[in-house]
Amino acid sequence: GQSLEQPSEVTAVEGAIVQINCTYQTSGFYGLSWYQQHDGGAPTFLSYNALDGLEETGRFSSFLSRSDSYGYLLLQELQMKDSASYFCAVRSGHNTNAGKSTFGDGTTLTVKP
Amino acid sequence: NAGVTQTPKFQVLKTGQSMTLQCAQDMNHNSMYWYRQDPGMGLRLIYYSASEGTTDKGEVPNGYNVSRLNKREFSLRLESAAPSQTSVYFCASSEEGTIYEQYFGPGTRLTVT
């Protein structure tokens, strides 16, 4: 089966940098995604890594190491609005047209003034 | 574009009642998904559909049925609701490609008493 581990809670101050780690066990791995969710609203896509390395999108970056089954989300210049839950999700399957995602339990990020 | 829409937004059922949750997307995506999210947890995949006419079980399919009515619509049916099915249900869609982004609907908050 699939399993993902990420910290349940992280706290940081405005303007700081925070890293949210995710380790996974899966078969048929295709890639690792990150989603943000505010107060039980609809999750929104942040990033996707299919290959090893760092992907940067504005203040957010995501990293993947396939050999270590590990990735992280890096949030820079934290703002109060970044307080939310962050989920890593593994895309897996045995058919590239039938990819499905398994989600971690989420990390609640609290940004303090 | 409306993106992914879900109806209803809220529903209260009594144990044993049945209902169908509706989902539609206007992005011409091939793949659609149904997830449930319990408090403090990640999203768990109930069923998914890689293309019109196909459906596959996810992690937690028991007690649910789905219909991929056409490319736009993917419905989830609870035949005999149980209190354990109290949850928030999210529908999502995605297009295959190099960036595996899932677009989520606003969710249906279901309570079974």
mmCIF file of C-alpha atoms in Angstrom:
data_model
loop_
_atom_site.group_PDB
_atom_site.id
_atom_site.type_symbol
_atom_site.label_atom_id
_atom_site.label_comp_id
_atom_site.label_asym_id
_atom_site.label_seq_id
_atom_site.Cartn_x
_atom_site.Cartn_y
_atom_site.Cartn_z
ATOM 1 C CA GLY A 1 0.000 0.000 0.000
ATOM 2 C CA GLN A 2 0.882 3.645 0.139
ATOM 3 C CA SER A 3 1.801 5.696 3.173
ATOM 4 C CA LEU A 4 2.984 9.244 3.720
ATOM 5 C CA GLU A 5 4.373 10.949 6.794
ATOM 6 C CA GLN A 6 4.480 14.663 7.444
ATOM 7 C CA PRO A 7 4.593 16.657 10.700
ATOM 8 C CA SER A 8 1.191 17.440 12.158
ATOM 9 C CA GLU A 9 1.965 21.017 13.164
ATOM 10 C CA VAL A 10 4.523 23.716 12.429
ATOM 11 C CA THR A 11 4.693 27.234 13.848
ATOM 12 C CA ALA A 12 6.745 30.124 12.498
ATOM 13 C CA VAL A 13 6.804 33.919 12.588
ATOM 14 C CA GLU A 14 5.954 36.332 9.822
ATOM 15 C CA GLY A 15 8.830 36.862 7.426
ATOM 16 C CA ALA A 16 10.552 33.608 8.346
ATOM 17 C CA ILE A 17 11.239 30.507 6.247
ATOM 18 C CA VAL A 18 9.629 27.157 7.032
ATOM 19 C CA GLN A 19 10.188 23.690 5.586
ATOM 20 C CA ILE A 20 7.525 20.973 5.677
ATOM 21 C CA ASN A 21 8.915 17.487 5.098
ATOM 22 C CA CYS A 22 7.165 14.498 3.586
ATOM 23 C CA THR A 23 8.382 10.919 3.411
ATOM 24 C CA TYR A 24 6.494 8.287 1.499
ATOM 25 C CA GLN A 25 6.268 4.594 0.728
ATOM 26 C CA THR A 26 4.541 3.618 -2.461
ATOM 27 C CA SER A 27 4.685 1.404 -5.506
ATOM 28 C CA GLY A 28 4.448 2.776 -9.030
ATOM 29 C CA PHE A 29 5.582 6.274 -8.006
ATOM 30 C CA TYR A 30 5.061 9.016 -10.577
ATOM 31 C CA GLY A 31 5.397 12.224 -8.592
ATOM 32 C CA LEU A 32 4.815 14.255 -5.429
ATOM 33 C CA SER A 33 2.306 17.108 -5.165
ATOM 34 C CA TRP A 34 1.645 19.747 -2.545
ATOM 35 C CA TYR A 35 -1.730 21.308 -1.762
ATOM 36 C CA GLN A 36 -2.841 24.131 0.519
ATOM 37 C CA GLN A 37 -6.163 24.119 2.354
ATOM 38 C CA HIS A 38 -7.628 26.986 4.356
ATOM 39 C CA ASP A 39 -10.153 26.170 7.108
ATOM 40 C CA GLY A 40 -11.662 23.101 5.449
ATOM 41 C CA GLY A 41 -12.147 24.839 2.104
ATOM 42 C CA ALA A 42 -11.227 23.340 -1.224
ATOM 43 C CA PRO A 43 -7.586 22.239 -1.463
ATOM 44 C CA THR A 44 -5.595 24.249 -3.990
ATOM 45 C CA PHE A 45 -2.600 23.006 -5.938
ATOM 46 C CA LEU A 46 0.826 24.416 -5.100
ATOM 47 C CA SER A 47 3.408 22.291 -6.904
ATOM 48 C CA TYR A 48 4.283 18.950 -8.461
ATOM 49 C CA ASN A 49 7.668 17.220 -8.691
ATOM 50 C CA ALA A 50 8.111 14.259 -10.989
ATOM 51 C CA LEU A 51 11.910 14.464 -11.142
ATOM 52 C CA ASP A 52 14.587 14.956 -8.502
ATOM 53 C CA GLY A 53 15.419 18.515 -7.652
ATOM 54 C CA LEU A 54 13.929 21.833 -6.705
ATOM 55 C CA GLU A 55 10.922 23.531 -8.308
ATOM 56 C CA GLU A 56 10.388 27.197 -7.485
ATOM 57 C CA THR A 57 7.148 29.142 -7.783
ATOM 58 C CA GLY A 58 7.343 32.560 -6.218
ATOM 59 C CA ARG A 59 7.685 32.287 -2.448
ATOM 60 C CA PHE A 60 7.074 28.523 -2.542
ATOM 61 C CA SER A 61 9.579 25.853 -3.561
ATOM 62 C CA SER A 62 9.267 22.094 -3.560
ATOM 63 C CA PHE A 63 11.989 19.470 -3.562
ATOM 64 C CA LEU A 64 12.008 15.774 -4.392
ATOM 65 C CA SER A 65 14.528 12.991 -3.892
ATOM 66 C CA ARG A 66 13.163 9.800 -5.426
ATOM 67 C CA SER A 67 16.038 7.680 -4.111
ATOM 68 C CA ASP A 68 15.241 8.784 -0.544
ATOM 69 C CA SER A 69 11.435 8.728 -0.995
ATOM 70 C CA TYR A 70 11.462 12.221 0.439
ATOM 71 C CA GLY A 71 10.297 15.673 -0.448
ATOM 72 C CA TYR A 72 9.700 19.018 1.164
ATOM 73 C CA LEU A 73 7.802 22.233 0.693
ATOM 74 C CA LEU A 74 9.692 25.429 1.463
ATOM 75 C CA LEU A 75 7.769 28.596 2.200
ATOM 76 C CA GLN A 76 9.742 31.842 2.274
ATOM 77 C CA GLU A 77 8.856 35.322 3.516
ATOM 78 C CA LEU A 78 5.966 33.913 5.491
ATOM 79 C CA GLN A 79 2.769 35.930 5.609
ATOM 80 C CA MET A 80 -0.200 35.619 7.941
ATOM 81 C CA LYS A 81 -2.309 34.365 5.041
ATOM 82 C CA ASP A 82 0.004 31.340 4.736
ATOM 83 C CA SER A 83 -1.572 29.932 7.903
ATOM 84 C CA ALA A 84 -3.293 26.845 6.531
ATOM 85 C CA SER A 85 -2.973 23.086 6.223
ATOM 86 C CA TYR A 86 -0.474 21.711 3.732
ATOM 87 C CA PHE A 87 -0.782 18.240 2.256
ATOM 88 C CA CYS A 88 1.716 16.206 0.342
ATOM 89 C CA ALA A 89 0.272 13.689 -2.085
ATOM 90 C CA VAL A 90 1.885 10.878 -4.015
ATOM 91 C CA ARG A 91 0.779 10.192 -7.565
ATOM 92 C CA SER A 92 0.993 6.497 -8.292
ATOM 93 C CA GLY A 93 -0.381 3.795 -10.511
ATOM 94 C CA HIS A 94 0.519 1.231 -13.076
ATOM 95 C CA ASN A 95 -0.948 3.083 -16.006
ATOM 96 C CA THR A 96 0.029 6.649 -16.761
ATOM 97 C CA ASN A 97 -3.520 7.414 -17.809
ATOM 98 C CA ALA A 98 -4.995 6.237 -14.530
ATOM 99 C CA GLY A 99 -2.886 8.142 -12.048
ATOM 100 C CA LYS A 100 -4.366 8.603 -8.624
ATOM 101 C CA SER A 101 -3.145 10.410 -5.549
ATOM 102 C CA THR A 102 -2.705 9.314 -1.959
ATOM 103 C CA PHE A 103 -2.666 12.212 0.505
ATOM 104 C CA GLY A 104 -0.826 12.635 3.771
ATOM 105 C CA ASP A 105 -2.721 13.732 6.881
ATOM 106 C CA GLY A 106 -1.555 17.306 6.502
ATOM 107 C CA THR A 107 0.607 19.796 8.355
ATOM 108 C CA THR A 108 -1.077 22.717 10.074
ATOM 109 C CA LEU A 109 1.080 25.805 9.668
ATOM 110 C CA THR A 110 0.496 28.661 12.075
ATOM 111 C CA VAL A 111 2.171 31.963 11.241
ATOM 112 C CA LYS A 112 2.528 34.332 14.167
ATOM 113 C CA PRO A 113 3.136 38.094 14.012
ATOM 114 C CA ASN B 1 -15.286 28.862 -16.366
ATOM 115 C CA ALA B 2 -16.890 27.546 -13.178
ATOM 116 C CA GLY B 3 -14.205 24.891 -12.693
ATOM 117 C CA VAL B 4 -15.505 22.041 -10.529
ATOM 118 C CA THR B 5 -18.972 22.399 -9.048
ATOM 119 C CA GLN B 6 -20.639 20.209 -6.432
ATOM 120 C CA THR B 7 -24.181 19.952 -5.164
ATOM 121 C CA PRO B 8 -25.454 20.059 -2.529
ATOM 122 C CA LYS B 9 -23.165 22.110 -0.261
ATOM 123 C CA PHE B 10 -24.703 20.730 2.922
ATOM 124 C CA GLN B 11 -26.832 17.654 3.632
ATOM 125 C CA VAL B 12 -28.200 15.928 6.721
ATOM 126 C CA LEU B 13 -29.349 12.331 6.354
ATOM 127 C CA LYS B 14 -30.791 9.778 8.703
ATOM 128 C CA THR B 15 -29.194 6.372 8.975
ATOM 129 C CA GLY B 16 -30.362 4.182 6.117
ATOM 130 C CA GLN B 17 -31.353 6.997 3.777
ATOM 131 C CA SER B 18 -29.801 7.254 0.328
ATOM 132 C CA MET B 19 -28.559 10.199 -1.654
ATOM 133 C CA THR B 20 -26.452 11.155 -4.639
ATOM 134 C CA LEU B 21 -23.746 13.803 -4.617
ATOM 135 C CA GLN B 22 -23.340 15.553 -7.937
ATOM 136 C CA CYS B 23 -20.106 16.827 -9.457
ATOM 137 C CA ALA B 24 -19.419 18.530 -12.773
ATOM 138 C CA GLN B 25 -16.356 20.091 -14.378
ATOM 139 C CA ASP B 26 -16.122 22.359 -17.401
ATOM 140 C CA MET B 27 -12.373 22.035 -18.074
ATOM 141 C CA ASN B 28 -12.663 19.054 -20.444
ATOM 142 C CA HIS B 29 -10.611 16.903 -18.077
ATOM 143 C CA ASN B 30 -10.439 13.154 -18.542
ATOM 144 C CA SER B 31 -9.891 12.155 -14.905
ATOM 145 C CA MET B 32 -12.281 12.760 -12.017
ATOM 146 C CA TYR B 33 -12.115 11.779 -8.361
ATOM 147 C CA TRP B 34 -14.173 11.550 -5.204
ATOM 148 C CA TYR B 35 -12.486 12.044 -1.830
ATOM 149 C CA ARG B 36 -13.686 12.197 1.722
ATOM 150 C CA GLN B 37 -12.018 14.222 4.450
ATOM 151 C CA ASP B 38 -12.633 13.548 8.106
ATOM 152 C CA PRO B 39 -11.697 16.149 10.761
ATOM 153 C CA GLY B 40 -7.947 16.555 11.141
ATOM 154 C CA MET B 41 -7.223 14.068 8.390
ATOM 155 C CA GLY B 42 -6.048 14.097 4.838
ATOM 156 C CA LEU B 43 -8.173 13.297 1.824
ATOM 157 C CA ARG B 44 -8.941 9.655 1.205
ATOM 158 C CA LEU B 45 -9.809 8.505 -2.284
ATOM 159 C CA ILE B 46 -13.182 6.792 -2.585
ATOM 160 C CA TYR B 47 -13.425 6.221 -6.353
ATOM 161 C CA TYR B 48 -11.878 7.673 -9.436
ATOM 162 C CA SER B 49 -12.525 7.684 -13.159
ATOM 163 C CA ALA B 50 -9.633 7.899 -15.589
ATOM 164 C CA SER B 51 -11.909 8.546 -18.544
ATOM 165 C CA GLU B 52 -15.543 8.538 -19.559
ATOM 166 C CA GLY B 53 -16.966 5.052 -19.117
ATOM 167 C CA THR B 54 -14.379 3.796 -16.613
ATOM 168 C CA THR B 55 -14.349 3.825 -12.820
ATOM 169 C CA ASP B 56 -11.970 2.303 -10.267
ATOM 170 C CA LYS B 57 -11.996 1.844 -6.527
ATOM 171 C CA GLY B 58 -9.808 3.974 -4.311
ATOM 172 C CA GLU B 59 -8.797 3.445 -0.680
ATOM 173 C CA VAL B 60 -12.257 3.556 0.931
ATOM 174 C CA PRO B 61 -14.942 2.455 -1.583
ATOM 175 C CA ASN B 62 -17.190 0.439 0.741
ATOM 176 C CA GLY B 63 -20.675 1.886 1.066
ATOM 177 C CA TYR B 64 -20.400 4.014 -2.091
ATOM 178 C CA ASN B 65 -21.137 3.707 -5.782
ATOM 179 C CA VAL B 66 -20.205 6.051 -8.607
ATOM 180 C CA SER B 67 -21.349 6.863 -12.119
ATOM 181 C CA ARG B 68 -19.329 8.652 -14.775
ATOM 182 C CA LEU B 69 -22.329 9.942 -16.641
ATOM 183 C CA ASN B 70 -20.315 11.690 -19.356
ATOM 184 C CA LYS B 71 -16.993 13.494 -19.579
ATOM 185 C CA ARG B 72 -18.289 16.389 -17.455
ATOM 186 C CA GLU B 73 -20.166 14.632 -14.676
ATOM 187 C CA PHE B 74 -19.182 12.156 -11.963
ATOM 188 C CA SER B 75 -21.702 11.319 -9.246
ATOM 189 C CA LEU B 76 -21.280 9.565 -5.900
ATOM 190 C CA ARG B 77 -24.131 7.574 -4.371
ATOM 191 C CA LEU B 78 -24.653 6.470 -0.804
ATOM 192 C CA GLU B 79 -27.211 3.655 -0.911
ATOM 193 C CA SER B 80 -27.746 3.300 2.839
ATOM 194 C CA ALA B 81 -26.075 6.075 4.793
ATOM 195 C CA ALA B 82 -24.286 5.300 8.063
ATOM 196 C CA PRO B 83 -22.964 7.680 10.763
ATOM 197 C CA SER B 84 -19.418 6.627 9.776
ATOM 198 C CA GLN B 85 -20.017 8.360 6.442
ATOM 199 C CA THR B 86 -20.320 11.751 8.127
ATOM 200 C CA SER B 87 -17.570 13.699 6.407
ATOM 201 C CA VAL B 88 -16.743 16.400 3.898
ATOM 202 C CA TYR B 89 -16.783 15.092 0.344
ATOM 203 C CA PHE B 90 -14.632 16.675 -2.340
ATOM 204 C CA CYS B 91 -14.789 16.065 -6.046
ATOM 205 C CA ALA B 92 -11.743 16.807 -8.191
ATOM 206 C CA SER B 93 -10.655 16.621 -11.798
ATOM 207 C CA SER B 94 -7.323 16.591 -13.588
ATOM 208 C CA GLU B 95 -5.814 16.407 -17.027
ATOM 209 C CA GLU B 96 -2.868 14.127 -17.685
ATOM 210 C CA GLY B 97 0.330 15.896 -18.513
ATOM 211 C CA THR B 98 3.666 16.875 -17.101
ATOM 212 C CA ILE B 99 2.098 18.786 -14.209
ATOM 213 C CA TYR B 100 -0.396 16.647 -12.345
ATOM 214 C CA GLU B 101 -2.690 19.322 -10.941
ATOM 215 C CA GLN B 102 -6.006 18.362 -9.425
ATOM 216 C CA TYR B 103 -8.777 20.965 -9.300
ATOM 217 C CA PHE B 104 -11.149 20.585 -6.378
ATOM 218 C CA GLY B 105 -14.779 21.519 -5.938
ATOM 219 C CA PRO B 106 -15.990 23.391 -2.838
ATOM 220 C CA GLY B 107 -17.074 20.238 -1.031
ATOM 221 C CA THR B 108 -20.278 18.755 0.366
ATOM 222 C CA ARG B 109 -20.630 18.655 4.136
ATOM 223 C CA LEU B 110 -22.617 15.534 4.965
ATOM 224 C CA THR B 111 -23.931 14.610 8.399
ATOM 225 C CA VAL B 112 -25.573 11.234 9.012
ATOM 226 C CA THR B 113 -27.540 10.958 12.266
#
